[in-house]
């Protein structure tokens, strides 16, 4: 078999995780055969691809007999797939992902920060925007401190513009209204002001090139989501809820709100699973609504303590009981994002000769 034949044969395989063909995913980056080896470079759509060796196994079993005793050498690289919808407002961000909930106190901000650090843990370039303007808690959870400065930036065409510089939190760019107001200061937002602030936080901020920007939304209300939806097409929204029935009712409302403002829902995360609130309620609700279930985070004092200490990042740095759950959730969300990029993309139209 020639390299091109091997490539075309592998292109027809189905990805074990996403159930999309290798070709559509652009998974096979290169094929190179020598007298003693077949070298295949697999390019994953996200660094948070779980169990990548399954792809190598599939390639091995597909090419087994045609390898003619040659060594199979499969290597992996990654490049995040994204819609890059922020391009129209000058953003260079592949995927903008919102994290929302039907009500406060369910751990939405903790989940948003954990998702951001989880993606960073896998190697992606990530930013975290706190759009929970009524109760900004990202500065507290990340331990990030400082005042964002405004800097003059020169565009390639020579034009000079003002840009807000996010705060660096453990190598991640973070922005929150919490950095701009006094602690304990309540802020009352009128619609137009809120819209202006969010526009500034997105359009006039130096986010640089990112694979993912995670946005922590305010609970319940649709105003911020509507503004985001109008400003840029989101990759999708993650809905966080706790397992008990009353909380699930609010989650369903949040999902309906996202539908109304045309933000695709990536799925549901169950937070605080355990003895107190029960377990499995969100998974059952996701199944009932036909939405992906994105994982469960146990109720565990480690999370509360690290959050209070501004140490959410450290949940990924040492062995602790919640780390495997947070990694699994991160993988699930990253895979749903990749899937939607492919599935929602218009199919290339047939060329009629
Ligand atoms: P929300 O953004 O939904 O209002 P937060 O993320 O601010 O919620 O979390 C509310 C409180 O619950 C915080 O003190 C946080 O540390 C705690 N918390 C969140 N998730 C968990 C969990 N899985 N286990 C224990 N405490 C949690």
PDB file of C-alpha atoms in Angstrom, residues 130-263:
ATOM      1  CA  UNK A 130     -15.899  36.546  35.200  1.00  0.00           C
ATOM      2  CA  UNK A 131     -19.160  37.841  33.779  1.00  0.00           C
ATOM      3  CA  UNK A 132     -20.971  37.213  37.069  1.00  0.00           C
ATOM      4  CA  UNK A 133     -21.099  40.963  37.544  1.00  0.00           C
ATOM      5  CA  UNK A 134     -23.586  40.738  40.426  1.00  0.00           C
ATOM      6  CA  UNK A 135     -21.375  38.457  42.518  1.00  0.00           C
ATOM      7  CA  UNK A 136     -17.873  38.224  41.048  1.00  0.00           C
ATOM      8  CA  UNK A 137     -16.070  35.392  42.837  1.00  0.00           C
ATOM      9  CA  UNK A 138     -13.364  34.464  40.318  1.00  0.00           C
ATOM     10  CA  UNK A 139     -10.756  36.769  41.967  1.00  0.00           C
ATOM     11  CA  UNK A 140     -11.353  34.962  45.275  1.00  0.00           C
ATOM     12  CA  UNK A 141     -11.283  31.446  43.799  1.00  0.00           C
ATOM     13  CA  UNK A 142      -8.169  31.989  41.682  1.00  0.00           C
ATOM     14  CA  UNK A 143      -6.337  34.132  44.223  1.00  0.00           C
ATOM     15  CA  UNK A 144      -5.648  36.620  41.416  1.00  0.00           C
ATOM     16  CA  UNK A 145      -4.985  40.170  42.595  1.00  0.00           C
ATOM     17  CA  UNK A 146      -4.273  43.484  40.949  1.00  0.00           C
ATOM     18  CA  UNK A 147      -5.870  46.165  38.841  1.00  0.00           C
ATOM     19  CA  UNK A 148      -6.097  45.599  35.112  1.00  0.00           C
ATOM     20  CA  UNK A 149      -4.248  48.377  33.319  1.00  0.00           C
ATOM     21  CA  UNK A 150      -5.197  50.042  30.072  1.00  0.00           C
ATOM     22  CA  UNK A 151      -2.431  49.959  27.518  1.00  0.00           C
ATOM     23  CA  UNK A 152      -2.052  51.585  24.129  1.00  0.00           C
ATOM     24  CA  UNK A 153      -1.564  49.004  21.401  1.00  0.00           C
ATOM     25  CA  UNK A 154      -0.569  49.642  17.812  1.00  0.00           C
ATOM     26  CA  UNK A 155      -2.446  47.642  15.182  1.00  0.00           C
ATOM     27  CA  UNK A 156      -0.660  46.350  12.057  1.00  0.00           C
ATOM     28  CA  UNK A 157      -2.217  49.254  10.097  1.00  0.00           C
ATOM     29  CA  UNK A 158      -0.588  51.783  12.420  1.00  0.00           C
ATOM     30  CA  UNK A 159      -3.804  52.680  14.232  1.00  0.00           C
ATOM     31  CA  UNK A 160      -3.402  53.076  18.007  1.00  0.00           C
ATOM     32  CA  UNK A 161      -6.095  51.670  20.286  1.00  0.00           C
ATOM     33  CA  UNK A 162      -6.620  51.241  24.023  1.00  0.00           C
ATOM     34  CA  UNK A 163      -6.610  47.695  25.386  1.00  0.00           C
ATOM     35  CA  UNK A 164      -7.394  46.354  28.838  1.00  0.00           C
ATOM     36  CA  UNK A 165      -4.759  43.969  30.167  1.00  0.00           C
ATOM     37  CA  UNK A 166      -6.148  40.933  32.067  1.00  0.00           C
ATOM     38  CA  UNK A 167      -4.580  39.816  35.352  1.00  0.00           C
ATOM     39  CA  UNK A 168      -2.225  36.852  35.293  1.00  0.00           C
ATOM     40  CA  UNK A 169      -3.312  34.022  37.618  1.00  0.00           C
ATOM     41  CA  UNK A 170      -0.906  31.087  37.597  1.00  0.00           C
ATOM     42  CA  UNK A 171      -0.170  31.658  33.903  1.00  0.00           C
ATOM     43  CA  UNK A 172      -3.811  32.167  32.954  1.00  0.00           C
ATOM     44  CA  UNK A 173      -5.365  35.451  31.828  1.00  0.00           C
ATOM     45  CA  UNK A 174      -8.223  36.389  34.146  1.00  0.00           C
ATOM     46  CA  UNK A 175     -10.596  39.338  34.082  1.00  0.00           C
ATOM     47  CA  UNK A 176     -13.365  40.277  36.492  1.00  0.00           C
ATOM     48  CA  UNK A 177     -15.294  43.346  37.571  1.00  0.00           C
ATOM     49  CA  UNK A 178     -14.064  42.267  41.004  1.00  0.00           C
ATOM     50  CA  UNK A 179     -10.651  43.707  40.076  1.00  0.00           C
ATOM     51  CA  UNK A 180     -12.188  47.096  39.334  1.00  0.00           C
ATOM     52  CA  UNK A 181     -14.494  47.683  42.309  1.00  0.00           C
ATOM     53  CA  UNK A 182     -13.922  47.743  46.054  1.00  0.00           C
ATOM     54  CA  UNK A 183     -14.532  44.494  47.912  1.00  0.00           C
ATOM     55  CA  UNK A 184     -18.049  44.451  49.429  1.00  0.00           C
ATOM     56  CA  UNK A 185     -19.195  47.099  46.953  1.00  0.00           C
ATOM     57  CA  UNK A 186     -22.536  46.231  45.429  1.00  0.00           C
ATOM     58  CA  UNK A 187     -22.970  47.263  41.834  1.00  0.00           C
ATOM     59  CA  UNK A 188     -26.280  47.999  40.209  1.00  0.00           C
ATOM     60  CA  UNK A 189     -26.207  47.435  36.499  1.00  0.00           C
ATOM     61  CA  UNK A 190     -28.498  49.034  34.020  1.00  0.00           C
ATOM     62  CA  UNK A 191     -28.827  47.091  30.790  1.00  0.00           C
ATOM     63  CA  UNK A 192     -26.810  49.451  28.554  1.00  0.00           C
ATOM     64  CA  UNK A 193     -23.965  49.695  31.115  1.00  0.00           C
ATOM     65  CA  UNK A 194     -23.785  45.945  31.417  1.00  0.00           C
ATOM     66  CA  UNK A 195     -23.638  45.616  27.666  1.00  0.00           C
ATOM     67  CA  UNK A 196     -20.844  48.216  27.515  1.00  0.00           C
ATOM     68  CA  UNK A 197     -18.822  46.497  30.229  1.00  0.00           C
ATOM     69  CA  UNK A 198     -19.052  43.084  28.573  1.00  0.00           C
ATOM     70  CA  UNK A 199     -18.161  44.573  25.230  1.00  0.00           C
ATOM     71  CA  UNK A 200     -15.076  46.118  26.813  1.00  0.00           C
ATOM     72  CA  UNK A 201     -14.173  42.866  28.568  1.00  0.00           C
ATOM     73  CA  UNK A 202     -14.280  41.050  25.247  1.00  0.00           C
ATOM     74  CA  UNK A 203     -13.616  43.435  22.419  1.00  0.00           C
ATOM     75  CA  UNK A 204     -11.258  45.890  24.110  1.00  0.00           C
ATOM     76  CA  UNK A 205      -9.206  43.423  26.127  1.00  0.00           C
ATOM     77  CA  UNK A 206      -5.876  41.982  25.170  1.00  0.00           C
ATOM     78  CA  UNK A 207      -6.732  38.272  25.420  1.00  0.00           C
ATOM     79  CA  UNK A 208      -4.134  37.315  22.829  1.00  0.00           C
ATOM     80  CA  UNK A 209      -4.470  33.975  21.094  1.00  0.00           C
ATOM     81  CA  UNK A 210      -6.456  31.458  23.114  1.00  0.00           C
ATOM     82  CA  UNK A 211      -7.753  27.952  22.560  1.00  0.00           C
ATOM     83  CA  UNK A 212     -10.545  28.462  25.081  1.00  0.00           C
ATOM     84  CA  UNK A 213     -12.062  31.416  26.894  1.00  0.00           C
ATOM     85  CA  UNK A 214     -14.257  30.305  29.785  1.00  0.00           C
ATOM     86  CA  UNK A 215     -16.959  32.742  30.870  1.00  0.00           C
ATOM     87  CA  UNK A 216     -18.558  32.522  34.291  1.00  0.00           C
ATOM     88  CA  UNK A 217     -22.104  33.813  33.794  1.00  0.00           C
ATOM     89  CA  UNK A 218     -24.377  35.277  36.441  1.00  0.00           C
ATOM     90  CA  UNK A 219     -26.929  32.708  37.661  1.00  0.00           C
ATOM     91  CA  UNK A 220     -30.356  32.547  36.135  1.00  0.00           C
ATOM     92  CA  UNK A 221     -30.815  35.765  34.241  1.00  0.00           C
ATOM     93  CA  UNK A 222     -30.524  35.985  30.502  1.00  0.00           C
ATOM     94  CA  UNK A 223     -29.255  39.563  29.991  1.00  0.00           C
ATOM     95  CA  UNK A 224     -25.537  38.754  29.988  1.00  0.00           C
ATOM     96  CA  UNK A 225     -26.099  35.658  27.842  1.00  0.00           C
ATOM     97  CA  UNK A 226     -28.096  37.696  25.353  1.00  0.00           C
ATOM     98  CA  UNK A 227     -25.313  40.266  25.056  1.00  0.00           C
ATOM     99  CA  UNK A 228     -22.731  37.511  24.593  1.00  0.00           C
ATOM    100  CA  UNK A 229     -24.858  35.811  22.009  1.00  0.00           C
ATOM    101  CA  UNK A 230     -25.189  39.058  20.073  1.00  0.00           C
ATOM    102  CA  UNK A 231     -21.505  39.943  20.352  1.00  0.00           C
ATOM    103  CA  UNK A 232     -20.060  36.627  19.319  1.00  0.00           C
ATOM    104  CA  UNK A 233     -21.229  33.097  18.619  1.00  0.00           C
ATOM    105  CA  UNK A 234     -20.350  30.944  21.588  1.00  0.00           C
ATOM    106  CA  UNK A 235     -19.018  27.410  21.246  1.00  0.00           C
ATOM    107  CA  UNK A 236     -21.685  26.566  23.781  1.00  0.00           C
ATOM    108  CA  UNK A 237     -22.797  26.687  27.377  1.00  0.00           C
ATOM    109  CA  UNK A 238     -22.238  24.274  30.236  1.00  0.00           C
ATOM    110  CA  UNK A 239     -25.061  24.107  32.776  1.00  0.00           C
ATOM    111  CA  UNK A 240     -24.060  23.362  36.368  1.00  0.00           C
ATOM    112  CA  UNK A 241     -26.573  22.012  38.840  1.00  0.00           C
ATOM    113  CA  UNK A 242     -26.791  20.061  42.056  1.00  0.00           C
ATOM    114  CA  UNK A 243     -28.495  16.653  42.145  1.00  0.00           C
ATOM    115  CA  UNK A 244     -31.688  17.325  44.074  1.00  0.00           C
ATOM    116  CA  UNK A 245     -35.026  17.767  42.349  1.00  0.00           C
ATOM    117  CA  UNK A 246     -35.617  21.439  43.233  1.00  0.00           C
ATOM    118  CA  UNK A 247     -32.230  22.374  41.812  1.00  0.00           C
ATOM    119  CA  UNK A 248     -32.893  20.462  38.616  1.00  0.00           C
ATOM    120  CA  UNK A 249     -35.982  22.579  37.990  1.00  0.00           C
ATOM    121  CA  UNK A 250     -33.759  25.666  37.892  1.00  0.00           C
ATOM    122  CA  UNK A 251     -31.307  23.938  35.575  1.00  0.00           C
ATOM    123  CA  UNK A 252     -34.121  23.243  33.131  1.00  0.00           C
ATOM    124  CA  UNK A 253     -34.987  26.964  33.184  1.00  0.00           C
ATOM    125  CA  UNK A 254     -31.347  27.832  32.459  1.00  0.00           C
ATOM    126  CA  UNK A 255     -31.370  25.463  29.493  1.00  0.00           C
ATOM    127  CA  UNK A 256     -34.534  27.055  28.151  1.00  0.00           C
ATOM    128  CA  UNK A 257     -32.929  30.502  28.570  1.00  0.00           C
ATOM    129  CA  UNK A 258     -29.885  29.411  26.527  1.00  0.00           C
ATOM    130  CA  UNK A 259     -32.199  28.063  23.853  1.00  0.00           C
ATOM    131  CA  UNK A 260     -33.970  31.408  23.670  1.00  0.00           C
ATOM    132  CA  UNK A 261     -30.760  33.376  23.223  1.00  0.00           C
ATOM    133  CA  UNK A 262     -29.489  30.821  20.671  1.00  0.00           C
ATOM    134  CA  UNK A 263     -26.536  29.516  22.662  1.00  0.00           C
TER     135      UNK A 263
END
